[in-house]
XYZ file of C-alpha atoms in Angstrom:
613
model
C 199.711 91.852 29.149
C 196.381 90.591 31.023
C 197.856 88.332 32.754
C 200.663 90.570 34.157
C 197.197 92.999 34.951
C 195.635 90.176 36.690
C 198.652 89.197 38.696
C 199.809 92.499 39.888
C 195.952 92.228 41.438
C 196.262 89.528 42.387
C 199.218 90.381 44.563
C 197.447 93.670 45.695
C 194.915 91.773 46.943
C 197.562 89.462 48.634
C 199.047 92.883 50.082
C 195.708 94.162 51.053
C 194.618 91.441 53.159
C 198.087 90.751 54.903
C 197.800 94.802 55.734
C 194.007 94.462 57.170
C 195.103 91.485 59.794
C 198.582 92.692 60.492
C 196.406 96.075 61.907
C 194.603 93.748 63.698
C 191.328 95.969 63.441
C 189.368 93.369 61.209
C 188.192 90.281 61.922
C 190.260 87.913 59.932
C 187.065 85.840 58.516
C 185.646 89.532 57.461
C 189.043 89.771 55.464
C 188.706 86.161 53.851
C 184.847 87.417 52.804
C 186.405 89.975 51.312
C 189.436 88.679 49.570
C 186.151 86.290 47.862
C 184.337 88.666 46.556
C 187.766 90.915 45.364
C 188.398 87.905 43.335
C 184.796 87.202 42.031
C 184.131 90.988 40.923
C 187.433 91.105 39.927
C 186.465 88.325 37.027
C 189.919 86.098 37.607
C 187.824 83.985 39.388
C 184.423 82.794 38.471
C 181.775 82.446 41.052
C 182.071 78.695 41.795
C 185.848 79.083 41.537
C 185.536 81.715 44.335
C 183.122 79.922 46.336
C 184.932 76.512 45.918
C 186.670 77.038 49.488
C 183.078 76.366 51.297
C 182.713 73.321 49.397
C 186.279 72.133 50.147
C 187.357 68.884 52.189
C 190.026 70.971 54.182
C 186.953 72.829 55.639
C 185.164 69.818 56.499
C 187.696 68.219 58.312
C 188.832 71.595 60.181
C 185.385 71.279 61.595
C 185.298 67.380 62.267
C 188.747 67.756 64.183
C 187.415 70.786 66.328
C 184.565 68.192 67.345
C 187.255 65.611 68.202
C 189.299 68.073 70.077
C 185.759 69.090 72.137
C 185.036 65.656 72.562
C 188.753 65.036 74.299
C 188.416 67.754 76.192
C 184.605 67.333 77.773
C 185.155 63.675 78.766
C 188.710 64.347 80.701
C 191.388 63.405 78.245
C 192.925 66.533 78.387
C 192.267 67.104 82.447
C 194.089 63.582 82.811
C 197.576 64.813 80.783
C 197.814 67.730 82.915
C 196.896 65.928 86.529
C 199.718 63.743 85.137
C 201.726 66.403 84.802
C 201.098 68.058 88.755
C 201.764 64.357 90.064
C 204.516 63.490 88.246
C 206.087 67.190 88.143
C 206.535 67.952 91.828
C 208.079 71.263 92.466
C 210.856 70.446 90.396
C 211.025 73.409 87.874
C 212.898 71.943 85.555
C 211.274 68.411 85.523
C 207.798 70.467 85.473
C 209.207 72.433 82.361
C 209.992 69.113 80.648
C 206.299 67.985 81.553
C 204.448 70.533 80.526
C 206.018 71.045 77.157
C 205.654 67.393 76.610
C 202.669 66.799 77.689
C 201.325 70.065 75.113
C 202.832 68.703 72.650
C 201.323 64.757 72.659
C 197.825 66.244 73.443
C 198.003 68.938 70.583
C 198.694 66.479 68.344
C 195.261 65.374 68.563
C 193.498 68.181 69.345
C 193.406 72.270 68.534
C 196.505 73.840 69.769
C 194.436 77.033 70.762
C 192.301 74.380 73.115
C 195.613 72.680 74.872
C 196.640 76.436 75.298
C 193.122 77.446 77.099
C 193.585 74.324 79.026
C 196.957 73.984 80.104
C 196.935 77.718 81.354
C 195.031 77.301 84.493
C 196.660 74.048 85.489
C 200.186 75.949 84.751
C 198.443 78.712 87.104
C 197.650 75.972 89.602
C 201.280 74.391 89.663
C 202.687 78.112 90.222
C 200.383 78.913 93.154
C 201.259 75.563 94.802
C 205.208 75.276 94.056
C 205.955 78.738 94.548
C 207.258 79.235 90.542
C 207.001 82.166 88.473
C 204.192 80.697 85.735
C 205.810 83.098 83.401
C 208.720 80.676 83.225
C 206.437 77.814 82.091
C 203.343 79.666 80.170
C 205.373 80.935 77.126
C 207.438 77.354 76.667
C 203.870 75.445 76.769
C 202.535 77.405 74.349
C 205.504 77.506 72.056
C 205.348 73.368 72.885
C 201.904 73.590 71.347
C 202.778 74.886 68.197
C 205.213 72.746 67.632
C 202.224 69.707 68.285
C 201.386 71.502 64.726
C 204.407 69.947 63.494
C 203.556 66.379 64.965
C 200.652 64.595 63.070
C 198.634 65.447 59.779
C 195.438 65.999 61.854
C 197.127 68.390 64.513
C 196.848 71.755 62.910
C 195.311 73.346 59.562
C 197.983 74.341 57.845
C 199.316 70.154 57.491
C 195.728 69.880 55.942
C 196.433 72.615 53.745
C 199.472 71.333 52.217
C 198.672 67.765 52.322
C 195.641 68.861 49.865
C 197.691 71.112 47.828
C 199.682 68.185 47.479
C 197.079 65.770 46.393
C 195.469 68.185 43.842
C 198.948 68.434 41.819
C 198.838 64.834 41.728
C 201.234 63.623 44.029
C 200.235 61.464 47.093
C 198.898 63.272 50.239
C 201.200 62.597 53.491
C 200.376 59.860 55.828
C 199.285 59.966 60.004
C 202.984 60.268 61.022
C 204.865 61.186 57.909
C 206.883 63.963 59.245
C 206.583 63.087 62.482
C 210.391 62.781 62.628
C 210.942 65.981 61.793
C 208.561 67.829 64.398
C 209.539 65.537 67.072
C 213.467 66.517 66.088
C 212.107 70.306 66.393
C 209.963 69.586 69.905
C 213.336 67.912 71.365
C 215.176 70.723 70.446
C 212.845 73.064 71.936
C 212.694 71.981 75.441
C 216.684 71.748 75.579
C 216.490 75.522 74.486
C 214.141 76.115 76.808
C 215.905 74.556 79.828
C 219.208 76.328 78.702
C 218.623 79.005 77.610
C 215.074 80.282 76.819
C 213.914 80.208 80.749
C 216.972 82.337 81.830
C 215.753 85.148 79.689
C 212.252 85.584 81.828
C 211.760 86.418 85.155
C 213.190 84.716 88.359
C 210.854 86.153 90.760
C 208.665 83.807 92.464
C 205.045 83.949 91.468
C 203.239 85.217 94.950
C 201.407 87.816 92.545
C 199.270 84.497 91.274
C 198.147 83.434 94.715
C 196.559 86.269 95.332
C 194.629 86.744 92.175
C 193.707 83.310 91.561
C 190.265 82.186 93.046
C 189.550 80.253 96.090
C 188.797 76.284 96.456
C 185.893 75.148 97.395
C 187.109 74.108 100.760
C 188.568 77.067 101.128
C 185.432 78.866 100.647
C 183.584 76.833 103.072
C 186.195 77.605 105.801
C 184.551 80.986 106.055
C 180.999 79.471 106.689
C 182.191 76.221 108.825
C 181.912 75.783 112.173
C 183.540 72.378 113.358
C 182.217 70.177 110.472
C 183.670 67.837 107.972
C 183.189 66.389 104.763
C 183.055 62.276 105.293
C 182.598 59.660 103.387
C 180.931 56.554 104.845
C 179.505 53.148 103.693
C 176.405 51.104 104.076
C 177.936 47.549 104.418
C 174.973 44.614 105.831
C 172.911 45.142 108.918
C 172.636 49.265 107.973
C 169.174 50.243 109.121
C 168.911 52.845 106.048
C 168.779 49.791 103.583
C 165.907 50.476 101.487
C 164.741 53.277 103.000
C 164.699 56.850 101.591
C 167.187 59.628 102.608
C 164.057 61.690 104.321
C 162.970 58.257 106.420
C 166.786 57.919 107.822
C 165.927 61.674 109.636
C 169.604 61.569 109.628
C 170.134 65.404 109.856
C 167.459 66.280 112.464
C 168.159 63.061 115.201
C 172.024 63.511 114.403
C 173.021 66.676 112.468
C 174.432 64.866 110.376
C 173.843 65.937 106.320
C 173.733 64.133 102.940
C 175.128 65.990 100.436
C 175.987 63.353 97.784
C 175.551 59.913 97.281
C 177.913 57.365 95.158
C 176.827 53.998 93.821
C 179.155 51.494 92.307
C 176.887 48.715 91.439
C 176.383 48.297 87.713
C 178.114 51.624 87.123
C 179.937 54.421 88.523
C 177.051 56.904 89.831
C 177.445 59.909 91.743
C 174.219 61.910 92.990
C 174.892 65.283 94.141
C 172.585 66.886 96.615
C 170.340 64.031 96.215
C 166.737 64.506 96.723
C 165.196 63.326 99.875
C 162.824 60.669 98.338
C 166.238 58.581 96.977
C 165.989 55.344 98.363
C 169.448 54.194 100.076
C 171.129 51.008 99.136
C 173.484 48.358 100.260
C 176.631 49.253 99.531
C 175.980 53.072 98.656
C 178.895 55.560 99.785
C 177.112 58.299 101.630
C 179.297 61.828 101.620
C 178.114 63.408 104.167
C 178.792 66.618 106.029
C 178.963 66.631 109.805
C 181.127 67.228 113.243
C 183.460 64.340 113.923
C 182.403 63.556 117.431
C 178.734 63.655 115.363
C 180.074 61.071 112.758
C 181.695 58.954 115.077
C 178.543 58.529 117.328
C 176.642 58.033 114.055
C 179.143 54.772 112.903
C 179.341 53.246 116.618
C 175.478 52.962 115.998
C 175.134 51.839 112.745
C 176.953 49.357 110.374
C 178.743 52.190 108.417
C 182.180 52.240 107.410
C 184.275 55.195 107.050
C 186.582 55.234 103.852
C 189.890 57.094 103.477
C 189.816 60.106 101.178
C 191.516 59.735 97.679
C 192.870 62.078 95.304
C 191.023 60.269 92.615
C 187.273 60.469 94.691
C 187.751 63.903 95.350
C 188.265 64.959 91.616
C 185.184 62.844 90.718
C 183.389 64.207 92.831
C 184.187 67.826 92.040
C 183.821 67.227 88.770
C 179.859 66.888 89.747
C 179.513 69.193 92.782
C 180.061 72.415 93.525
C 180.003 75.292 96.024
C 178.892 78.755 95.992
C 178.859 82.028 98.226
C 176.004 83.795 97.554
C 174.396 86.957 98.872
C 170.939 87.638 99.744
C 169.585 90.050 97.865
C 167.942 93.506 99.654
C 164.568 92.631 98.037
C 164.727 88.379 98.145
C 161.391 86.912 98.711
C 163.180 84.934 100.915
C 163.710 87.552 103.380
C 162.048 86.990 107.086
C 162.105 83.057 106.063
C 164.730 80.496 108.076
C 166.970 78.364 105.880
C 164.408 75.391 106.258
C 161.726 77.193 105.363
C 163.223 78.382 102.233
C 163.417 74.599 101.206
C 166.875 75.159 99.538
C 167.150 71.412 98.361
C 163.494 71.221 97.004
C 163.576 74.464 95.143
C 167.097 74.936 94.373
C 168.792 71.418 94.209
C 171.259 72.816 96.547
C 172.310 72.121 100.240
C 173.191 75.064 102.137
C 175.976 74.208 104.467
C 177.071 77.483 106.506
C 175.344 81.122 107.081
C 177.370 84.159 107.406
C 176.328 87.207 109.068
C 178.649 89.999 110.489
C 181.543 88.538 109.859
C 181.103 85.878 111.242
C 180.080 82.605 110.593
C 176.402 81.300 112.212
C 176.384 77.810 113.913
C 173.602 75.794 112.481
C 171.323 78.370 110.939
C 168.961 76.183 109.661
C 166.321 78.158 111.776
C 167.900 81.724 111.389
C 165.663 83.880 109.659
C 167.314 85.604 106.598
C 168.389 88.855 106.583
C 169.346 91.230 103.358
C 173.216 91.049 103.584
C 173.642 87.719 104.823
C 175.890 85.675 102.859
C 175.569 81.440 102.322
C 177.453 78.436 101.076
C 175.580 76.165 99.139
C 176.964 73.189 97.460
C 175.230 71.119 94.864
C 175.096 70.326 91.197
C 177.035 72.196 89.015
C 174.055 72.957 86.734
C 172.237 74.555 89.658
C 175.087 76.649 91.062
C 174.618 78.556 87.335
C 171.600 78.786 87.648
C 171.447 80.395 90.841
C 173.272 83.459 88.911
C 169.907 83.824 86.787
C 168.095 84.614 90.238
C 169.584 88.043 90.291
C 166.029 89.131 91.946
C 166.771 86.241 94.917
C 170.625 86.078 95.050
C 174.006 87.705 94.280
C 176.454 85.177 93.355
C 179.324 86.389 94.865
C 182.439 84.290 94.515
C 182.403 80.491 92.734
C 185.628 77.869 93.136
C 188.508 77.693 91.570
C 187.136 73.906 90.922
C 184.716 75.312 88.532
C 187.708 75.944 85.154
C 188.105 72.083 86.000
C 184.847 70.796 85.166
C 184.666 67.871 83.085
C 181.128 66.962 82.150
C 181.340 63.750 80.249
C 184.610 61.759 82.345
C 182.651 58.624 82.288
C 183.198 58.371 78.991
C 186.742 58.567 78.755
C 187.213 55.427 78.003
C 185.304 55.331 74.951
C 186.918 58.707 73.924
C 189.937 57.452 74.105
C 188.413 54.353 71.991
C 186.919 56.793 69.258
C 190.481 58.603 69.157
C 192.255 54.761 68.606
C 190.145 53.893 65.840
C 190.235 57.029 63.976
C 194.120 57.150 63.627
C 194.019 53.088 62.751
C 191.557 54.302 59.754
C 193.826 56.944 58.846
C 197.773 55.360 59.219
C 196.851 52.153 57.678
C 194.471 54.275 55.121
C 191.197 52.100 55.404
C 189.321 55.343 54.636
C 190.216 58.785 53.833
C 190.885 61.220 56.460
C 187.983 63.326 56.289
C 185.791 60.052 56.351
C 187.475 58.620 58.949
C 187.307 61.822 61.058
C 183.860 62.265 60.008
C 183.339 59.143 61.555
C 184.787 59.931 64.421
C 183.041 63.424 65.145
C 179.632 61.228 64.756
C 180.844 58.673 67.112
C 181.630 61.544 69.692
C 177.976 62.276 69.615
C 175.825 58.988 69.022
C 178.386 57.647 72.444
C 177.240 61.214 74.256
C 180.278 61.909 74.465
C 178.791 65.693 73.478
C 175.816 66.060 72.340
C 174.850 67.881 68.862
C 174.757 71.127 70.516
C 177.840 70.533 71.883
C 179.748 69.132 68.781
C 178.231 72.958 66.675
C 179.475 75.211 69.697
C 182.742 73.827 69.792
C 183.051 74.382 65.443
C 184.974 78.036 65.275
C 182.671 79.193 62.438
C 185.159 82.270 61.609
C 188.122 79.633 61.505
C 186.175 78.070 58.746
C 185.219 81.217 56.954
C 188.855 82.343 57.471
C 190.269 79.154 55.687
C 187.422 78.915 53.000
C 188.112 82.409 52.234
C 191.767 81.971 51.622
C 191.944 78.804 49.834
C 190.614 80.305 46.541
C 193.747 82.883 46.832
C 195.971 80.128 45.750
C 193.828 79.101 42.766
C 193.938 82.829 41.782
C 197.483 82.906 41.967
C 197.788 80.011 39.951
C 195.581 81.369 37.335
C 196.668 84.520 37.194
C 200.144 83.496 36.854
C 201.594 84.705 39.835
C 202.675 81.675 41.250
C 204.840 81.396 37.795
C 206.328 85.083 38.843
C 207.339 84.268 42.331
C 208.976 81.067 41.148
C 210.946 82.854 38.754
C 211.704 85.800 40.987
C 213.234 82.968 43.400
C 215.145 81.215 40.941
C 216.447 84.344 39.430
C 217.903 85.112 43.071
C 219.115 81.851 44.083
C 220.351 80.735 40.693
C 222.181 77.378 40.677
C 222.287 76.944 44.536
C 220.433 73.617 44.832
C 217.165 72.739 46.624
C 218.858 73.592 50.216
C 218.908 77.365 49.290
C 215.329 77.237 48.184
C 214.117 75.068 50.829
C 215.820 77.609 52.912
C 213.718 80.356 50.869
C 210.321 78.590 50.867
C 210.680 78.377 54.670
C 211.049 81.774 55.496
C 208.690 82.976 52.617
C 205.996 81.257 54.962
C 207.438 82.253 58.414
C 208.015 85.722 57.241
C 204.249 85.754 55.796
C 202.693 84.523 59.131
C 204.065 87.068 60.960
C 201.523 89.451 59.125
C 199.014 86.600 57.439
C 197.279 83.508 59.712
C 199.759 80.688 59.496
C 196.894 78.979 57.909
C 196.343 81.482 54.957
C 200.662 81.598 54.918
C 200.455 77.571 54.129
C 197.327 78.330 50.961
C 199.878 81.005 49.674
C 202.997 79.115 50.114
C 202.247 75.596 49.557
C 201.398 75.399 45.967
C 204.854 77.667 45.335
C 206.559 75.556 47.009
C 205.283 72.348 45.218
C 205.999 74.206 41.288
C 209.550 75.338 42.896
C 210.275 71.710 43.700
C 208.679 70.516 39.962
C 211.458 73.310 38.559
C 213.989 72.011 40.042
C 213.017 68.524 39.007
C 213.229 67.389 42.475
C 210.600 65.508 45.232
C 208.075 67.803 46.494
C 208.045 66.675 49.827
C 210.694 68.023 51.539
C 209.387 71.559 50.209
C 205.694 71.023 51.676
C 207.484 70.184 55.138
C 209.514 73.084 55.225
C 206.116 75.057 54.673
C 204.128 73.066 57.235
C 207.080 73.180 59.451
C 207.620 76.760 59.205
C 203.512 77.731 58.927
C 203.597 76.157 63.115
C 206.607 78.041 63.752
C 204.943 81.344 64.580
C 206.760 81.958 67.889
C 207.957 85.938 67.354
C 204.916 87.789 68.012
C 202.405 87.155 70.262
C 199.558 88.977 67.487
C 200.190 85.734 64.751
C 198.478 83.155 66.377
C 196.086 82.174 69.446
C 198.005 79.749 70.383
C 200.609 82.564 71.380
C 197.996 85.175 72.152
C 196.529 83.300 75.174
C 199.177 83.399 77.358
C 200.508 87.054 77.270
C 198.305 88.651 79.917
C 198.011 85.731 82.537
C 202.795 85.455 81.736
C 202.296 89.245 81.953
C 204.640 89.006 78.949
C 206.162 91.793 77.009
C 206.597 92.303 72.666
C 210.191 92.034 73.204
C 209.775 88.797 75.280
C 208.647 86.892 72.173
C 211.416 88.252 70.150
C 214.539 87.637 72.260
C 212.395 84.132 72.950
C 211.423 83.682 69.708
C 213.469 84.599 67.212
C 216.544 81.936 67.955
C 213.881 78.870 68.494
C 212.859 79.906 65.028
C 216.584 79.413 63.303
C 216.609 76.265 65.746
C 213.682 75.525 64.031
C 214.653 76.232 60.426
C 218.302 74.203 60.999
C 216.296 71.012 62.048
C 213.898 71.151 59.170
C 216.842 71.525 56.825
C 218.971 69.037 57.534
C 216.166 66.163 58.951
C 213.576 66.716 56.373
C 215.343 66.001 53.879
C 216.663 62.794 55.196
C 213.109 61.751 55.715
C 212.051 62.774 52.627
C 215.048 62.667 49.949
C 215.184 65.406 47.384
C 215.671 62.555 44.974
C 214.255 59.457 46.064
C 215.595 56.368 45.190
C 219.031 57.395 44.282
């Protein structure tokens, strides 16, 4: 009789908490807090059994994989994938629907699917604005393509953790790297063909002109209200170049031949790039000057001196934005730098900034270096990206009035790709040929990131989503309490009861949409704790493999494509799609039973229901 009393709590509690985050008024970690201490007063858990979620590996390598994911996106991994993407993707919109969902899917595989989602958005943005294309048409598929990443690898989403744990702690072995990769990639292809058939034709048509407007300038197209005649060049010192070994202020470049310094790139023993360099930096052979000037100015400048002009490249450019900046700022009513010309305001020595055009009246100022600032006058000053924000904390000086669309593309670490990519390499090696355990080898990994600077320390704690590990440690101890209680026992038996003799299809069928049907009101994360270990007794019942079972949880724990309120990952993309409730349930709601016809009939064939026979 206890135990029925502590299992019909159990499952209030259960109700409860799905209630609280289905009104979307609490904070889900808030609800996990208190789903711990319901348990603990309670007295069906103890106190360590309540607490045991903090203390679990799951959490740990949550957080390790959120460094990894920071780590990929920081040194350009991610900004690669989707310049891939625009190069490779033309205007096409079907071979740019292919792309992106592709290209979501490989990347979230390896990193948070909320992340690829927060990435992939403006560069879905930026391929609408220049093709023409409704981004609605492309958002919702990419973000349904991330999910399914979720499905990919055992490192790509929570819920795999979850169950791969659960597994472990009834005794069976854990899943490998790329166990049921099969199966997710079998759900991914399917996916994108549904999309191309028939899941595009259900949104919008109408060309996305709405996103041009909205969507912030470039940086050259902010300069183009300051500019008057000059251009950005890039030229380099070869042998014989008078401003060998001498300093940028001894070439008096700008005042005998207007012609500006704004950035300097050095290739020897490295790949530097000095923006807004200071005037005391001592030129050297083979240094590529950028430099911003008139043409007839430039060309004077290299029929003098042994300098070569180079062609622009895609490749330069993004470099190089990647370290400079632009700005429009206003001068502020009260500045102290009222009454003073730009020159006298020593932009570059106080500042670290270049200002390269002066607007007053409408109307752009040729060279205002000696214009004396008035309140209202607006400038463009280019420079480090560090000292463009911190212009904004001069509120008593400046207004910052509009910043580049450049600056959601900032990648702060790209140097280090490379050895990113290396870190990345090495930790799946550990993992699919099981040298280490996962949360060691990701452990490694995360302190790799950081001892390689490819973050820093502060970096690799501000990219941890504290609540996401609350939220998980909170939930974990649910399961134990339903095991304890016995209400684990009472949903097996309520299944079996309704399914009778139908075989392990008609309960893999049932475990699946237990867990799809619970992350519609539950995280999908806290859907895999409930599920997974119900799944796993189910399959013990039965007296057949496990496996297939903790797929079809797994599977159906990513599949949360029919609201847009169960998951981030879907969340993110309703207001810049402009998307509608219904949208993700005429959208969502037939990928799903795509979804749920793959699992059943390839998961099993990866994993038999009675191996060996």
């Amino acid at each position: 009789m206890l135990m029925i009393e502590d299992s019909t709590f159990v499952f209030s509690v259960v109700a409860v908490a799905a209630a609280l985050m289905a009104s979307n008024r609490v904070r889900f970690d808030v609800v996990a807090l208190m789903v711990v201490m319901a348990l603990m007063l309670s007295g069906i858990l103890t106190v360590r059994e309540a607490l045991s979620g903090f203390g679990s590996s799951v959490v740990i390598l949550v957080a390790g994989l959120l460094v990894i994911g920071e780590m990929l996106a920081r040194t350009g991994v991610a900004r690669a994938v989707g310049d891939w993407i625009l190069k490779y993707g033309g205007s096409n919109e079907t071979r740019l629907l292919i792309l992106i969902m592709l290209g979501a899917g490989v990347l979230g595989a390896v990193m948070s699917s909320t992340a690829v989602v927060a990435i992939f958005i403006p560069i879905v943005l930026r391929i609408a604005a220049e093709t023409n294309l409704n981004s609605s048409r492309m958002l919702m598929p990419m973000s349904y393509a991330a999910l399914i990443s979720g499905m990919l690898t055992l490192i790509a989403t929570t819920p795999n953790i979850v169950v791969h744990e659960e597994l472990k702690g009834a005794g069976f072995d854990g899943f490998g790297f790329f166990s049921f990769l099969p199966v997710g990639v079998a759900v991914l292809a399917v996916a994108v063909v549904y999309m191309l058939l028939i899941g595009r034709r259900m949104l919008s048509n109408q060309k996305d002109d709405a996103a041009k407007g909205g969507a912030r300038r470039s940086i050259i197209e902010l300069w183009e209200d300051f500019r008057t005649g000059e251009d950005v060049v890039r030229l380099r010192i070869d042998n014989g170049c008078p401003f060998i070994a001498k300093t940028i202020a001894e070439t008096r470049l700008f005042r005998r031949e207007r012609v500006r310094i704004i950035g300097v790139g050095r290739h020897t023993g490295g790949d530097e790039r000095v923006s807004a360099p200071a005037p005391n930096l001592e030129l050297r052979l083979g240094d590529v000057l950028v430099v911003v000037a008139r043409p007839e100015d430039v060309d004077r400048l290299i029929k003098s001196q042994s300098l070569t002009q180079l062609p622009r490249t895609v490749r330069e450019r993004q470099r190089w934005l990647w370290e400079m900046g632009g700005a429009r700022v206003l001068m502020h009513p009260e500045s102290r730098l009222i009454g003073k010309s730009v020159r006298e305001a020593q932009f570059r020595s106080n500042y670290g900034l270049h200002v390269l055009g002066l607007r007053r009246n409408k109307a752009p100022v040729p060279e205002p270096e000696d214009e004396q600032l008035r309140s209202g006058d607006s400038l463009f000053v280019v420079g480090p990206w560090a000292r463009i924000r911190q212009l904004a904390e001069r509120s008593h000086d400046f207004v910052v009035t509009e910043l580049p669309s450049e600056i959601v593309d900032i990648v702060p670490s790209y140097r280090r790709m490379p050895i990113a990519l290396g870190i990345l390499t090495a930790m799946v090696a550990l993992t699919v040929f099981d040298i280490v355990p996962l949360v060691s080898a990701v452990l490694l990994a995360a302190l790799a990131a950081v001892f390689t600077r490819c973050l820093s320390m502060e970096d690799a704690y501000r990219a941890i989503h504290w609540s996401s590990l609350v939220l998980v440690a909170g939930m974990l101890p649910l399961a134990d309490a339903l095991q304890k209680s016995g209400g684990s026992q009472i949903v097996v038996d309520a299944l079996m009861s309704m399914m009778g003799d139908a075989g392990p299809y008609a309960m893999l069928t049932m475990v699946f949409f237990l867990t799809a049907g619970l992350g519609l009101v539950l995280s999908n994360t806290a859907s895999a704790v409930l599920v997974a270990p119900i799944a796993i007794y189910t399959a013990s019942v039965l007296g057949v493999s496990p496996y297939p079972f903790a797929v079809a949880v797994l599977i159906a724990a990513s599949a949360a494509y029919s609201t847009p309120v169960s998951t981030p990952v879907v969340t993110l993309v309703v207001d810049p799609g402009k998307y509608k409730f219904t949208d993700f349930l005429r959208l969502g709601i037939p990928l799903l039973l795509l979804t749920y016809v793959v699992t059943l009939f390839v998961a099993p064939l990866v994993f038999p229901f009675h191996p060996g026979t």
